[in-house]
Short mmCIF file of C-alpha atoms in Angstrom, two decimals:
data_model
loop_
_atom_site.label_atom_id
_atom_site.label_comp_id
_atom_site.label_asym_id
_atom_site.label_seq_id
_atom_site.Cartn_x
_atom_site.Cartn_y
_atom_site.Cartn_z
CA UNK A 1 18.56 3.57 -90.43
CA UNK A 2 19.67 5.15 -87.15
CA UNK A 3 20.41 8.48 -88.90
CA UNK A 4 16.88 8.46 -90.33
CA UNK A 5 15.29 7.95 -86.89
CA UNK A 6 17.69 10.37 -85.17
CA UNK A 7 16.89 13.13 -87.68
CA UNK A 8 13.15 12.80 -87.14
CA UNK A 9 13.55 12.68 -83.36
CA UNK A 10 15.56 15.91 -83.42
CA UNK A 11 12.79 17.73 -85.25
CA UNK A 12 10.18 17.01 -82.53
CA UNK A 13 9.77 19.90 -80.11
CA UNK A 14 10.18 18.93 -76.44
CA UNK A 15 11.52 15.43 -77.09
CA UNK A 16 14.41 15.92 -74.68
CA UNK A 17 12.10 15.47 -71.68
CA UNK A 18 11.12 11.87 -72.53
CA UNK A 19 14.45 10.21 -71.56
CA UNK A 20 14.29 12.01 -68.23
CA UNK A 21 10.71 10.89 -67.63
CA UNK A 22 11.56 7.28 -68.47
CA UNK A 23 14.56 7.38 -66.11
CA UNK A 24 12.34 8.71 -63.30
CA UNK A 25 9.70 6.03 -63.91
CA UNK A 26 12.41 3.31 -63.95
CA UNK A 27 13.97 4.61 -60.74
CA UNK A 28 10.65 5.01 -58.88
CA UNK A 29 9.48 1.53 -59.89
CA UNK A 30 12.60 -0.25 -58.63
CA UNK A 31 12.84 1.83 -55.45
CA UNK A 32 9.18 1.02 -54.76
CA UNK A 33 9.83 -2.68 -55.45
CA UNK A 34 12.83 -2.62 -53.13
CA UNK A 35 10.79 -1.00 -50.33
CA UNK A 36 7.98 -3.54 -50.88
CA UNK A 37 10.42 -6.46 -50.57
CA UNK A 38 12.00 -5.06 -47.43
CA UNK A 39 8.66 -4.41 -45.73
CA UNK A 40 6.97 -7.67 -46.78
CA UNK A 41 6.15 -10.35 -44.29
CA UNK A 42 8.78 -13.11 -44.30
CA UNK A 43 6.22 -15.76 -43.29
CA UNK A 44 4.03 -14.89 -46.28
CA UNK A 45 7.00 -15.04 -48.65
CA UNK A 46 7.94 -18.51 -47.36
CA UNK A 47 4.34 -19.69 -47.79
CA UNK A 48 4.17 -18.36 -51.36
CA UNK A 49 7.54 -19.93 -52.22
CA UNK A 50 6.20 -23.35 -51.18
CA UNK A 51 3.12 -23.17 -53.41
CA UNK A 52 4.62 -25.21 -56.29
CA UNK A 53 5.65 -27.89 -53.81
CA UNK A 54 2.30 -27.93 -52.01
CA UNK A 55 0.31 -28.63 -55.17
CA UNK A 56 1.63 -32.19 -55.39
CA UNK A 57 1.08 -32.80 -51.65
CA UNK A 58 -2.54 -31.65 -51.89
CA UNK A 59 -3.26 -33.80 -54.95
CA UNK A 60 -1.91 -36.87 -53.14
CA UNK A 61 -4.26 -36.19 -50.24
CA UNK A 62 -7.27 -36.05 -52.59
CA UNK A 63 -6.60 -39.53 -53.92
#
């Protein structure tokens, strides 16, 4: 099965650029995500991390 796919991929003109493009997209995405995490507000992250715990507290207050 792999030989069948590999043969057809080799016949496509310009296919060698696609692995490079996917590597660049992968790298840019994770570098961007890393920069976002480093620059994010720590207070906001703590507040968001408590959301699952705050749901039960708020429902108790409504009763």
